[in-house]
mmCIF file of C-alpha atoms and ligand atoms in Angstrom:
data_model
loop_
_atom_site.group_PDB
_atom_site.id
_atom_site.type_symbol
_atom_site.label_atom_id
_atom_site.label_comp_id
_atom_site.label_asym_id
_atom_site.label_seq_id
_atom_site.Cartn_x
_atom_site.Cartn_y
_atom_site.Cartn_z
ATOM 1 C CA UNK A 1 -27.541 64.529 26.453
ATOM 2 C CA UNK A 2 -25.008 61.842 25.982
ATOM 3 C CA UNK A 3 -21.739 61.021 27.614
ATOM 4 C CA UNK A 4 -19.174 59.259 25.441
ATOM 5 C CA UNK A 5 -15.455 59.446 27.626
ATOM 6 C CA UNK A 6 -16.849 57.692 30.872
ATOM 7 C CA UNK A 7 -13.091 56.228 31.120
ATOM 8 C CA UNK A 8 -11.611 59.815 31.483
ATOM 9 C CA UNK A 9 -13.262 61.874 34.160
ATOM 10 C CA UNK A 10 -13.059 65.505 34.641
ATOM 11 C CA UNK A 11 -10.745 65.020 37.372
ATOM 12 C CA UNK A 12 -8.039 63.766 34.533
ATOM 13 C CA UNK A 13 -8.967 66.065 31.876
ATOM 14 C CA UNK A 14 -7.526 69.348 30.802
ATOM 15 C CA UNK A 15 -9.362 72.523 31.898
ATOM 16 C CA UNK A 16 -10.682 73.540 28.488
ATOM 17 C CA UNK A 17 -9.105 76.364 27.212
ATOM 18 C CA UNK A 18 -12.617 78.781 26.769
ATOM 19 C CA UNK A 19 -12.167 78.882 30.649
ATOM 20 C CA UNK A 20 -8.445 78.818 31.030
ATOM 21 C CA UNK A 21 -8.759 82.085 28.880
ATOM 22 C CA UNK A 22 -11.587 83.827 30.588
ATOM 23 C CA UNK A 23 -11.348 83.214 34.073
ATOM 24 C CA UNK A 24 -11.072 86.480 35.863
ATOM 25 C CA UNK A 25 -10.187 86.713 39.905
ATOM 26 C CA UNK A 26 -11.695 86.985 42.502
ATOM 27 C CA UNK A 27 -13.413 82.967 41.047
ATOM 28 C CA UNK A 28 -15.527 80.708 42.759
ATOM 29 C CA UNK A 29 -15.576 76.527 42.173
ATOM 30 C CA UNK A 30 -19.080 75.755 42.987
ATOM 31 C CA UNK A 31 -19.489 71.516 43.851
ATOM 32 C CA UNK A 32 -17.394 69.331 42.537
ATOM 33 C CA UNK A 33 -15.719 66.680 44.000
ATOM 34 C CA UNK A 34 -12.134 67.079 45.900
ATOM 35 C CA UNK A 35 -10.159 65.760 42.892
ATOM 36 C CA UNK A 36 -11.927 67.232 40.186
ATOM 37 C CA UNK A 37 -11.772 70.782 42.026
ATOM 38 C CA UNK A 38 -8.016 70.549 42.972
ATOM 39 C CA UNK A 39 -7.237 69.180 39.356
ATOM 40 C CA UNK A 40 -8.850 72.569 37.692
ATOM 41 C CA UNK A 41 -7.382 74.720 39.878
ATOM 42 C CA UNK A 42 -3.697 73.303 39.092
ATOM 43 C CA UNK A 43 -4.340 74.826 35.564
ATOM 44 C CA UNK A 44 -5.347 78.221 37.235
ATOM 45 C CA UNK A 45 -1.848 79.430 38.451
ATOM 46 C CA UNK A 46 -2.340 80.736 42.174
ATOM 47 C CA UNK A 47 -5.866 82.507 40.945
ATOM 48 C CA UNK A 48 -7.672 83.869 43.924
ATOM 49 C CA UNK A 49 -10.121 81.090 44.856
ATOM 50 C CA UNK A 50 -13.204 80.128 46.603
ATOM 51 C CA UNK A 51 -14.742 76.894 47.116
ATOM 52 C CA UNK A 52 -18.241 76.449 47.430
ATOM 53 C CA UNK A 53 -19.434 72.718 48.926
ATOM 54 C CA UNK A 54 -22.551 71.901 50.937
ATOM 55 C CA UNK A 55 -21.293 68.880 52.673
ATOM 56 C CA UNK A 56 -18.443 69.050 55.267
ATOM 57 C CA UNK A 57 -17.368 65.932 54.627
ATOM 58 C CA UNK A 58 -16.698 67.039 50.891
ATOM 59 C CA UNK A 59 -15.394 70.128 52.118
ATOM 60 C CA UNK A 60 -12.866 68.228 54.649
ATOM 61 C CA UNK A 61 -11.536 65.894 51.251
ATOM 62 C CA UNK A 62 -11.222 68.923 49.255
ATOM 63 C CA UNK A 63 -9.440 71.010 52.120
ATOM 64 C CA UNK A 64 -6.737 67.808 52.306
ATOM 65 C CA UNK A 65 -6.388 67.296 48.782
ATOM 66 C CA UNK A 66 -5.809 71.138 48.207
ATOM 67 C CA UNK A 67 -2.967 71.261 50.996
ATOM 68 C CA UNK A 68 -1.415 67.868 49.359
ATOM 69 C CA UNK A 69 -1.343 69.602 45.966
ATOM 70 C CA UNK A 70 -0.271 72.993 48.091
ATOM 71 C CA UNK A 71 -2.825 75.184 46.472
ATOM 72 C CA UNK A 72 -4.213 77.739 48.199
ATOM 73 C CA UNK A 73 -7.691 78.288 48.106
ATOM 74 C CA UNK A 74 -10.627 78.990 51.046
ATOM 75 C CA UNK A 75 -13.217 76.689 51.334
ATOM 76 C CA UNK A 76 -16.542 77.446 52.346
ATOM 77 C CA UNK A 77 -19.204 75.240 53.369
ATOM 78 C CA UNK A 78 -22.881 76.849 53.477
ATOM 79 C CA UNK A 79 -26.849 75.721 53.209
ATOM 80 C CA UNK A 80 -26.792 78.399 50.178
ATOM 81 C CA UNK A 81 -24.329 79.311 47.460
ATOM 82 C CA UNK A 82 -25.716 82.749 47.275
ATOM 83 C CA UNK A 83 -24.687 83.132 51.234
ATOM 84 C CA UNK A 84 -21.043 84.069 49.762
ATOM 85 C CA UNK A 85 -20.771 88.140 49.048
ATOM 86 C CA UNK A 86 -21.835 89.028 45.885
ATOM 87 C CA UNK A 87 -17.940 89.586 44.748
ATOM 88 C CA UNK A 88 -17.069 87.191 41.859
ATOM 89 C CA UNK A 89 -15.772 88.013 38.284
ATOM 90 C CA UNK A 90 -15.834 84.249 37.574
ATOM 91 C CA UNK A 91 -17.739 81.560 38.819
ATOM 92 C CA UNK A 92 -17.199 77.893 37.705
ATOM 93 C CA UNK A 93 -20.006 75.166 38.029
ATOM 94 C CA UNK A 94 -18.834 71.311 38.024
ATOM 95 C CA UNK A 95 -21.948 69.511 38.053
ATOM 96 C CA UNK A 96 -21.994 66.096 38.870
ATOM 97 C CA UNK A 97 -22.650 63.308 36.116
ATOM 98 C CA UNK A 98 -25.815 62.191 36.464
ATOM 99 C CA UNK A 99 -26.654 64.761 39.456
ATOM 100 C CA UNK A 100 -29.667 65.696 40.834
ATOM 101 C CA UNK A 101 -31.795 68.029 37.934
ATOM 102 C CA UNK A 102 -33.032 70.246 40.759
ATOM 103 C CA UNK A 103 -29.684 71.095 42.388
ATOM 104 C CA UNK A 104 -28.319 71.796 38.824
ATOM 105 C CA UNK A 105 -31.500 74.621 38.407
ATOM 106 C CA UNK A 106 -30.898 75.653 41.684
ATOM 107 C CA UNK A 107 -27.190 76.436 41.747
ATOM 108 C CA UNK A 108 -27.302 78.143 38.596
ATOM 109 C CA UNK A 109 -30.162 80.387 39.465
ATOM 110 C CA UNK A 110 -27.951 80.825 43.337
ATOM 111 C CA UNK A 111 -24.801 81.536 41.038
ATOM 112 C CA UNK A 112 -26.203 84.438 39.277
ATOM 113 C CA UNK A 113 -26.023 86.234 42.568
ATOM 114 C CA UNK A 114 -22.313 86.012 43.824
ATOM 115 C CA UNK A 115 -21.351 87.218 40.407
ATOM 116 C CA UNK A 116 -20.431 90.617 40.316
ATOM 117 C CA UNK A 117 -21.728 93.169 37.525
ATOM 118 C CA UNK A 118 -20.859 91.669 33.695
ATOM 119 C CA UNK A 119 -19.162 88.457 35.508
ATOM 120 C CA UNK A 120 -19.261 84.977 33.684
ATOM 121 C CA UNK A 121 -20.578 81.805 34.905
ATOM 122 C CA UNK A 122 -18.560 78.338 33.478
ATOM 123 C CA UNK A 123 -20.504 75.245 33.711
ATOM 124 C CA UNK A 124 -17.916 72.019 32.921
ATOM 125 C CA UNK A 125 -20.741 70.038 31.895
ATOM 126 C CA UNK A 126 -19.189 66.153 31.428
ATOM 127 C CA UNK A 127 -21.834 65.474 28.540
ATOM 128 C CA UNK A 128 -20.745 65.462 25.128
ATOM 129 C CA UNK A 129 -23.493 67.747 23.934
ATOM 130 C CA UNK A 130 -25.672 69.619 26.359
ATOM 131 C CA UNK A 131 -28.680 71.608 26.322
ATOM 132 C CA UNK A 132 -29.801 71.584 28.940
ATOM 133 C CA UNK A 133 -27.544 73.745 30.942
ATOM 134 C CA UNK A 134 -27.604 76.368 27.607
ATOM 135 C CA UNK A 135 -31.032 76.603 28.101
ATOM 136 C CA UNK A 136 -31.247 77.184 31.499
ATOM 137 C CA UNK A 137 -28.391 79.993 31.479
ATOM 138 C CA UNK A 138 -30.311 81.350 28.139
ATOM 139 C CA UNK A 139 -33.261 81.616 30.357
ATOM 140 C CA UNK A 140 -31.478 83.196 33.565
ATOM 141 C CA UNK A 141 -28.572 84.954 31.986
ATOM 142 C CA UNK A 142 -30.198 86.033 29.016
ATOM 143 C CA UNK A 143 -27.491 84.769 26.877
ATOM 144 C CA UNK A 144 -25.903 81.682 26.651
ATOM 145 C CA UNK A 145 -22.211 80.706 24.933
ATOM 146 C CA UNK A 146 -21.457 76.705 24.303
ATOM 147 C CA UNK A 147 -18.447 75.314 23.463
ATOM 148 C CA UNK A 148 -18.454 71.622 22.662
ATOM 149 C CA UNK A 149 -15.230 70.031 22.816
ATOM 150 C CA UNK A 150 -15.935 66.437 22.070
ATOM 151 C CA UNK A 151 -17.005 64.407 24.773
ATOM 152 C CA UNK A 152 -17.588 67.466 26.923
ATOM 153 C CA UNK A 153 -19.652 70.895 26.845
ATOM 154 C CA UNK A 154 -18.597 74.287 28.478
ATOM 155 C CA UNK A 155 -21.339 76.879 28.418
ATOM 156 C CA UNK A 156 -21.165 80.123 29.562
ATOM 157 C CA UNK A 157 -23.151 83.069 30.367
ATOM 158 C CA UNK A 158 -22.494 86.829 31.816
ATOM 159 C CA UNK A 159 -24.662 88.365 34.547
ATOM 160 C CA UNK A 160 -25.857 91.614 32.955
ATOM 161 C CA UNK A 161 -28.650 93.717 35.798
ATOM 162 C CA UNK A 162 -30.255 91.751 38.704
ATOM 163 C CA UNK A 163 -33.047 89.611 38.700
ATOM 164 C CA UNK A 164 -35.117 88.409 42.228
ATOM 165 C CA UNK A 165 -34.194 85.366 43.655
ATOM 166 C CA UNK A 166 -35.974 82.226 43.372
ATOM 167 C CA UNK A 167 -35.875 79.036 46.544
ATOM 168 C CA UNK A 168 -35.801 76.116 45.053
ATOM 169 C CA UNK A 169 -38.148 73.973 47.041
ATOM 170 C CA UNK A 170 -41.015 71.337 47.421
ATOM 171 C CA UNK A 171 -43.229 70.876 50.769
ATOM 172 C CA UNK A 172 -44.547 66.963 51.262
ATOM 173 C CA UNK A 173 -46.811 66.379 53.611
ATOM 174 C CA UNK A 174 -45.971 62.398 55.561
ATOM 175 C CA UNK A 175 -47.948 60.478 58.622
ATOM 176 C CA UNK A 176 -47.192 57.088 59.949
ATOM 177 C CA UNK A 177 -49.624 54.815 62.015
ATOM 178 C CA UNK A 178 -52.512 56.768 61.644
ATOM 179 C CA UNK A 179 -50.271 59.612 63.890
ATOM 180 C CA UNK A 180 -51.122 63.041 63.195
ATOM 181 C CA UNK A 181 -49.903 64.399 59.725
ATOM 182 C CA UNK A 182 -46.578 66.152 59.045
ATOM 183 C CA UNK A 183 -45.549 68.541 56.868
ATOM 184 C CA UNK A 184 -41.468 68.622 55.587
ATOM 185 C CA UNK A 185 -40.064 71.792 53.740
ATOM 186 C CA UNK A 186 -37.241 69.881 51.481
ATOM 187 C CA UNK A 187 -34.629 71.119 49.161
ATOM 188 C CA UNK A 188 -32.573 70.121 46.287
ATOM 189 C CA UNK A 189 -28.571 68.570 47.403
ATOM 190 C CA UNK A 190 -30.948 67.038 50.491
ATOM 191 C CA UNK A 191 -31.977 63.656 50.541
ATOM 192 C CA UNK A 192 -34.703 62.997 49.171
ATOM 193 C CA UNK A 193 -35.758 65.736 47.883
ATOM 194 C CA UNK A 194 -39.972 66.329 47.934
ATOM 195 C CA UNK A 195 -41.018 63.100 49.402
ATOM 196 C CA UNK A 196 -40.899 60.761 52.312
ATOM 197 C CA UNK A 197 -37.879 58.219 51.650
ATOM 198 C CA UNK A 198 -39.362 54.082 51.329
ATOM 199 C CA UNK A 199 -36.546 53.464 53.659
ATOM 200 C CA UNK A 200 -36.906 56.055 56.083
ATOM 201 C CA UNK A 201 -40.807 54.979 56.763
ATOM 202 C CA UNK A 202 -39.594 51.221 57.203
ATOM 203 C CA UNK A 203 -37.273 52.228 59.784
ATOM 204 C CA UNK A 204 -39.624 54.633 61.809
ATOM 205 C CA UNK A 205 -42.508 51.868 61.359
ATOM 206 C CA UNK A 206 -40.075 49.940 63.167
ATOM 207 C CA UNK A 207 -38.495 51.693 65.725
ATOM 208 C CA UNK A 208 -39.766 51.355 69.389
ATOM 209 C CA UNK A 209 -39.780 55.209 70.969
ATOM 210 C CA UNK A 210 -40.814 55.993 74.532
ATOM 211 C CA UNK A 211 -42.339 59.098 76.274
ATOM 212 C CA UNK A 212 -39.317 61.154 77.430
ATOM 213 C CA UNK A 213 -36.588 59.330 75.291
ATOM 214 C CA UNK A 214 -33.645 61.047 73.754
ATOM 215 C CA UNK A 215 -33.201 60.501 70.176
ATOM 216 C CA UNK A 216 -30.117 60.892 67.819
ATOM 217 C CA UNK A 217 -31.535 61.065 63.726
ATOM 218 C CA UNK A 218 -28.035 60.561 62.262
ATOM 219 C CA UNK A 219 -27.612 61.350 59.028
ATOM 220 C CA UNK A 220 -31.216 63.183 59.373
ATOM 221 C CA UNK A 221 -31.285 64.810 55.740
ATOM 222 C CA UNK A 222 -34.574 67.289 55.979
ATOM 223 C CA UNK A 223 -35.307 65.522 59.799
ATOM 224 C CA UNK A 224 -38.186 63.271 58.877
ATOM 225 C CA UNK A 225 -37.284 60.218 61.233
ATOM 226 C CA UNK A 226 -36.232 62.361 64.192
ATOM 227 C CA UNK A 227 -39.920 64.453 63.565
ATOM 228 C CA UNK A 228 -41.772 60.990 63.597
ATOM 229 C CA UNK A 229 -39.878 59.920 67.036
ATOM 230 C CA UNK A 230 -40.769 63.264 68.380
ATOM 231 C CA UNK A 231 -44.535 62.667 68.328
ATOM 232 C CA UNK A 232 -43.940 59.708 70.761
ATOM 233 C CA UNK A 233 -41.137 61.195 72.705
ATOM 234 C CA UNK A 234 -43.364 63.869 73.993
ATOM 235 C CA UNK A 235 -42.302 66.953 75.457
ATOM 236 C CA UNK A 236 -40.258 65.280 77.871
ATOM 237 C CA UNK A 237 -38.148 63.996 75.048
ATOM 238 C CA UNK A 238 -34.859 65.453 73.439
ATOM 239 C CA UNK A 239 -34.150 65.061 69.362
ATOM 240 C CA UNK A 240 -30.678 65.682 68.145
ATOM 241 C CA UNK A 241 -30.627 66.058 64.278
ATOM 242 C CA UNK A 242 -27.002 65.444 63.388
ATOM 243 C CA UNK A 243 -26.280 65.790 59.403
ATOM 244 C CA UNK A 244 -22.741 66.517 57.448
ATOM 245 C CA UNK A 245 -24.913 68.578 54.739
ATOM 246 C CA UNK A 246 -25.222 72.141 55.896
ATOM 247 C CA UNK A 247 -28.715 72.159 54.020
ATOM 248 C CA UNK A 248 -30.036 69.636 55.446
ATOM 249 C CA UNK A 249 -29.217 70.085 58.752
ATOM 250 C CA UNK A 250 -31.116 74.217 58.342
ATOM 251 C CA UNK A 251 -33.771 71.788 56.787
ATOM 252 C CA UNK A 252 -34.093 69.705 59.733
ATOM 253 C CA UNK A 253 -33.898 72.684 62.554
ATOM 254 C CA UNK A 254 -36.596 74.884 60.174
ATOM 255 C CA UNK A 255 -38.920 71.527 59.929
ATOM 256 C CA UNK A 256 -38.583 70.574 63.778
ATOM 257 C CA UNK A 257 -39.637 73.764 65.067
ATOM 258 C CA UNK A 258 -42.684 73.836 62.141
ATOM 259 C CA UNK A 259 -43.906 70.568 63.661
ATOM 260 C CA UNK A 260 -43.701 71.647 67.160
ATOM 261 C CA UNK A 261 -41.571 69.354 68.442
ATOM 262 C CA UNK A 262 -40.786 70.421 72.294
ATOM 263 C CA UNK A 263 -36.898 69.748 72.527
ATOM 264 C CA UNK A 264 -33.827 69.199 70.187
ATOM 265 C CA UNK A 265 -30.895 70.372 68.872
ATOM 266 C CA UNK A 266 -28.897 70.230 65.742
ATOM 267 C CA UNK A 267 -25.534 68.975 64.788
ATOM 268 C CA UNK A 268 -23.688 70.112 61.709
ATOM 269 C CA UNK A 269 -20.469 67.194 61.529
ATOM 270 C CA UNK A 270 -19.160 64.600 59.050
ATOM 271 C CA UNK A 271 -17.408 62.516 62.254
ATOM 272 C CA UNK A 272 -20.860 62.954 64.172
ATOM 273 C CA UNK A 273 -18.741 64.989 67.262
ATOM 274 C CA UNK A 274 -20.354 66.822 69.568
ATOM 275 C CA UNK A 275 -23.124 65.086 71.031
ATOM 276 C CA UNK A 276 -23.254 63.624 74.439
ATOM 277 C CA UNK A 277 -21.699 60.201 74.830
ATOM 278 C CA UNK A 278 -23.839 57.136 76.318
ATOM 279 C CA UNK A 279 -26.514 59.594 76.609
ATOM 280 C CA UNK A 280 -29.212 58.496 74.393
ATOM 281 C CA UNK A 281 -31.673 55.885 74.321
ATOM 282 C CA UNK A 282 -32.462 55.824 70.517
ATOM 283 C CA UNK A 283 -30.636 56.238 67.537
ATOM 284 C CA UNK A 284 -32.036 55.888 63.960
ATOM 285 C CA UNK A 285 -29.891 55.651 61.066
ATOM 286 C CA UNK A 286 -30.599 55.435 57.502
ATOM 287 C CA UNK A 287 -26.632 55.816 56.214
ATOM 288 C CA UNK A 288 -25.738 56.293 52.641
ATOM 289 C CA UNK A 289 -24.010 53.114 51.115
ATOM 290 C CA UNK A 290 -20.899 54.996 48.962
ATOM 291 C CA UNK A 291 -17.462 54.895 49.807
ATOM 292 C CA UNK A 292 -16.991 51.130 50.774
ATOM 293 C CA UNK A 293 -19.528 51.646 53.492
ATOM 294 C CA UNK A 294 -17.242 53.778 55.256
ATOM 295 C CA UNK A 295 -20.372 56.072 56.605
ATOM 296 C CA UNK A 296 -22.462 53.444 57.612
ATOM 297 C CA UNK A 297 -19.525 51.985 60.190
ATOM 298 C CA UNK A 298 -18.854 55.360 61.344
ATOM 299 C CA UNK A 299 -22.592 55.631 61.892
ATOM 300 C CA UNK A 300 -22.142 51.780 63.522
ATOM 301 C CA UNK A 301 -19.293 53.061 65.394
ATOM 302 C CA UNK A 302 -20.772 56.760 66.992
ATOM 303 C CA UNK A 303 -24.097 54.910 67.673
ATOM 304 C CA UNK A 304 -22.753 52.600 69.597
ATOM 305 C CA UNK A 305 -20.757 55.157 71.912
ATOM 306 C CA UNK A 306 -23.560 57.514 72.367
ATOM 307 C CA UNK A 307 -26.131 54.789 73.350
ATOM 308 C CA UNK A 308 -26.522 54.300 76.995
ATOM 309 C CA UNK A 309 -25.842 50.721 77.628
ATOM 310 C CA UNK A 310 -29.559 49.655 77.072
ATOM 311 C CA UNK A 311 -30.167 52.012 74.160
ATOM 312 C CA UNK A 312 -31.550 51.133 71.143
ATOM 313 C CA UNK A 313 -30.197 51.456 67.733
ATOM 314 C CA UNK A 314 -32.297 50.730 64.503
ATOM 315 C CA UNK A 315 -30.763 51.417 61.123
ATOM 316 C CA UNK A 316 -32.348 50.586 57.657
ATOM 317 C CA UNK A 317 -30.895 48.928 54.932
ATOM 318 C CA UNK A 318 -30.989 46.955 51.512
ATOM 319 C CA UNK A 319 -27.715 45.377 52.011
ATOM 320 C CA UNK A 320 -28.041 43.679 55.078
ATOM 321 C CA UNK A 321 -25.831 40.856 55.381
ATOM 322 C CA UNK A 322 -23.057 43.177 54.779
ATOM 323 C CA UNK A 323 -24.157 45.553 57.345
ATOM 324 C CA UNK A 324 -24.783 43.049 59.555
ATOM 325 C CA UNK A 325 -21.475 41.798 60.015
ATOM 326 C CA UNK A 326 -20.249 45.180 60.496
ATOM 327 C CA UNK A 327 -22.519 45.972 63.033
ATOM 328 C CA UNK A 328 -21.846 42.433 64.949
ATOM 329 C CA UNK A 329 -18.067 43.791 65.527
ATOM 330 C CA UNK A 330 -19.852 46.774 67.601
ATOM 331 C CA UNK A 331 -22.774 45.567 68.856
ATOM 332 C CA UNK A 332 -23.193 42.167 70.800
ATOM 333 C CA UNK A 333 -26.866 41.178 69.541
ATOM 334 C CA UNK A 334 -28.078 41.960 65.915
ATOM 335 C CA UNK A 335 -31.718 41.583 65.561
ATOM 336 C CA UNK A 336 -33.278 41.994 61.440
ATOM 337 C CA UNK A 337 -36.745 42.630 60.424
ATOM 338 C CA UNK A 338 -37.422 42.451 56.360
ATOM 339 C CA UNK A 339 -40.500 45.253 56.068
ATOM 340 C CA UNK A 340 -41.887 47.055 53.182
ATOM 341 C CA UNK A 341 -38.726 45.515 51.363
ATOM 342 C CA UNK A 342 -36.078 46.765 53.119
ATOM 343 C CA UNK A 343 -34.439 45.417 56.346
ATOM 344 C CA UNK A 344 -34.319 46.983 60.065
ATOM 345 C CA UNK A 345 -30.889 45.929 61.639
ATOM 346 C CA UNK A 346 -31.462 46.827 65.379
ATOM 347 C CA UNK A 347 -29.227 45.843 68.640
ATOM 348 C CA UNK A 348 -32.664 45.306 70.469
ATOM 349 C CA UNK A 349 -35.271 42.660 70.411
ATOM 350 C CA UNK A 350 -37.463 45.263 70.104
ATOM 351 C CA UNK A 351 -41.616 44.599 69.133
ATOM 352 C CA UNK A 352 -41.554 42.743 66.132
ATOM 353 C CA UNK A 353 -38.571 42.575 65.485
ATOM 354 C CA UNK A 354 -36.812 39.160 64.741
ATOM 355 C CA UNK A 355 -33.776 37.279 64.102
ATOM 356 C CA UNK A 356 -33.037 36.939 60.474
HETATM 357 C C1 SAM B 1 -29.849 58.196 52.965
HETATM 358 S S1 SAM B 1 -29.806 59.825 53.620
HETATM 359 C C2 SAM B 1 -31.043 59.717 54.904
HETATM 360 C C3 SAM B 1 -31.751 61.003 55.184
HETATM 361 C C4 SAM B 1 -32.936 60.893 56.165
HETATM 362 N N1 SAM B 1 -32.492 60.468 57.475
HETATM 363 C C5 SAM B 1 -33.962 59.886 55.646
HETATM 364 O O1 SAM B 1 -34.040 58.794 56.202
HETATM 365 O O2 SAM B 1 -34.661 60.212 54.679
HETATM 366 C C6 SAM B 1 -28.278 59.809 54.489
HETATM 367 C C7 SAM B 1 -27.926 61.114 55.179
HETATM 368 O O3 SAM B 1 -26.647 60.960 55.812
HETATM 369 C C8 SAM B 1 -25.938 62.168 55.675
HETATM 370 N N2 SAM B 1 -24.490 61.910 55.836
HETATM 371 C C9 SAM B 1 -23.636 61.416 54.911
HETATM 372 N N3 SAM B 1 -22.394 61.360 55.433
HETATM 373 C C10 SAM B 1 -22.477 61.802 56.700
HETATM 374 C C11 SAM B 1 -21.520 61.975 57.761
HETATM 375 N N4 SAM B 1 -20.231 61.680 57.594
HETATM 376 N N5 SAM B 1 -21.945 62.468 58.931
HETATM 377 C C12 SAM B 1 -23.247 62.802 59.109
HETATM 378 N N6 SAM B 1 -24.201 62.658 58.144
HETATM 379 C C13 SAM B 1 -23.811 62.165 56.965
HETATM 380 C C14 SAM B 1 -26.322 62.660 54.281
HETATM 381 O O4 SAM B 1 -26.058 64.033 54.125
HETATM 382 C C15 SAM B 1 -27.794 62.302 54.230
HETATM 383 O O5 SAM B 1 -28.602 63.362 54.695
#
C-alpha cells in the first residue's frame, strides 16, 4: 500500500465519481471522521443518510458539523454496525489512514449485513493503490471492483445471498501481583485490542484500592483496570466503567460480570455525566493524548469533582510534565512515580509513590 497526497486529505477531496454515480438511497457512512463524513455527503444532494460511529464523542462532532453545513442526516452510535436494519442499497466505508487492520476486517465483514439484496459496498480507501481491501471484499463479497484514481483507491463490491456472521474477537488472559488470573473478551475499535495495555498494568501496579471502595475506570476501554480494582474492593465495593466508545463500554459490562465482580455499573458518555459527584474514593485514568490533551483535562477535571475530598486519583502517562501542570490547576498535591517506563501522576501520597 502506499499513500502519496498526505497534504490533501479526504476531507478536501472530491467524492470520486465511481461513487457519486452509484450511490443508491437509503446509504449508510460507516466511520469516518466529522469532516470527512460531512464533506462526502455535500456531494450527495439531500441523499437519505445514515451515519454509523462507535464513539459518542465522534458522533457528537459529526452531529455539529452536519447541522453547521445544514445537512440532514441521522446519526447512530452502536457497539455493532450490523445492529442497524438490514435496509441499505449503498453503504460507504471511510477507513481511517493507518487504522486499526482488525476494525477494517471487521466492518467490512459487519457491512455485508445492513446491505440489502444486490446492494454495493464503497470503501474510500486514502492509499494510492490498495489490495488489501480488494481482497478482503473478493473474499466476502465474492467479487471485487477497484478504481484507482491516483493517490486514492475506491473498491467496491455487491452483496449477492447471505453468508453467517463472523465476531471479530481475541480473549487475553492478565493477573497482577500474583492475584488470581483474569480473563478479558476484547474487540477491534477498543483499546487495545487482545492484550493487557503496558500502561494500564503500571497504573493498577500502582494504585492503592481498599475493601469496600468505590471506583470510577474512566476511559475503561474493555474494563481491565476497573476488573483489577475489583479483586481488592471486594464485594462491598462499587466499579463504575465509564467509556465514550459504545464497544467498549458492552466490553467492559460483558467482562465485569465474567470475572465476578460483585457491584458496578456502566457509563456510556464522552463528557463523563452521570455518575455521582464527590462520591468515589478512586479513580483510575489512562486518557488518550489526541486533541491537544483536551480528554485528559476533562478526565483531570470530572475526576476531581467526583472524588470525595480524600479520594484518590491515579492516572498514567508518558508525557508527564505536561500532564502535570494540568493536573496542578485541579488538584492541590501532585505526587509522580516513573514504573515500568511510564509515570503514575496521583493527588495522593499513596505507597510508593513519590515526588518527581
Ligand atoms: C488509552 S485508552 C485506555 C483503555 C483502558 N482503560 C486501558 O487502560 O487499557 C483510553 C480510553 O478512553 C476512552 N475515551 C476517549 N475519549 C473519551 C471521553 N470523552 N469520555 C470517556 N472516555 C473516553 C477511549 O474510548 C478509550 O477506551
Amino acid at each position: 500500500m502506499s499513500y502519496r497526497h498526505k497534504e490533501t486529505p479526504r476531507s478536501r477531496r472530491v467524492l470520486p465519481d465511481v461513487v457519486r454515480e452509484k450511490v443508491r438511497p437509503p446509504l449508510a457512512v460507516v466511520l469516518g471522521s466529522p469532516a470527512e463524513v460531512a464533506h462526502c455527503l455535500s456531494f450527495l444532494d439531500g441523499i437519505e443518510t445514515t451515519c454509523y460511529q462507535m464513539d459518542l464523542y465522534q458522533a457528537e462532532r459529526l452531529q455539529a458539523e452536519l447541522a453547521k453545513q445544514q445537512t440532514a442526516a441521522t446519526v447512530v452510535t452502536a457497539a455493532d454496525l450490523w445492529d442497524l436494519p438490514a435496509d441499505f442499497q449503498t453503504v460507504l466505508y471511510l477507513p481511517a489512514r493507518a487504522g486499526e487492520r482488525a476494525l477494517k476486517i471487521d466492518m467490512i465483514e459487519q457491512a455485508f449485513h445492513i446491505l440489502r439484496p444486490h446492494g454495493t459496498l464503497f470503501v474510500w480507501s486514502p492509499y494510492e493503490t490498495d489490495s488489501f481491501f480488494a481482497g478482503l471484499l473478493k473474499k466476502i463479497f465474492g467479487r471485487a471492483h477497484t478504481s484507482y484514481l491516483g493517490g486514492e483507491t475506491v473498491v467496491w463490491g455487491r452483496r449477492e445471498g447471505d453468508r453467517p456472521r463472523r465476531r471479530h474477537e481475541v480473549t487475553f488472559q492478565a493477573r497482577i501481583a500474583g492475584g488470581p488470573p483474569c480473563r478479558f473478551l476484547s474487540r477491534p475499535g477498543v483499546f487495545s485490542y487482545g492484550r493487557f495495555d503496558h500502561g494500564a498494568r503500571a497504573l493498577v501496579e500502582t494504585m492503592t484500592v481498599h475493601p469496600g471502595d468505590w471506583v470510577v475506570d474512566l476511559g475503561c476501554g474493555c474494563g481491565t483496570n476497573g476488573i483489577f480494582a475489583a479483586q481488592r474492593a471486594g464485594t462491598t465495593g462499587h466499579i463504575a466503567f465509564v467509556d465514550s466508545n459504545v464497544r467498549a463500554v458492552a466490553l467492559a459490562e460483558r467482562n465485569a460480570r465474567n470475572n465476578g465482580v460483585a457491584d458496578f455499573h456502566t457509563v456510556a458518555s464522552s463528557r463523563i455525566e452521570g455518575l455521582a459527584e464527590g462520591r468515589f474514593d478512586v479513580v483510575l485514568a489512562n486518557p488518550p493524548y489526541y486533541a491537544n490533551n483536551a480528554i485528559a483535562r476533562l478526565f483531570l477535571a470530572r475526576s476531581h469533582r467526583l472524588l470525595k475530598p480524600e479520594g484518590r486519583f491515579y492516572l498514567v502517562t508518558k508525557q508527564a510534565q505536561e500532564i502535570a501542570d494540568r493536573m496542578r490547576e485541579v488538584f492541590k498535591n501532585v505526587e509522580a512515580l516513573m514504573h515500568r517506563g511510564y509515570t503514575i501522576l496521583s493527588n495522593t501520597p499513596g505507597q510508593g509513590i513519590r515526588k518527581k
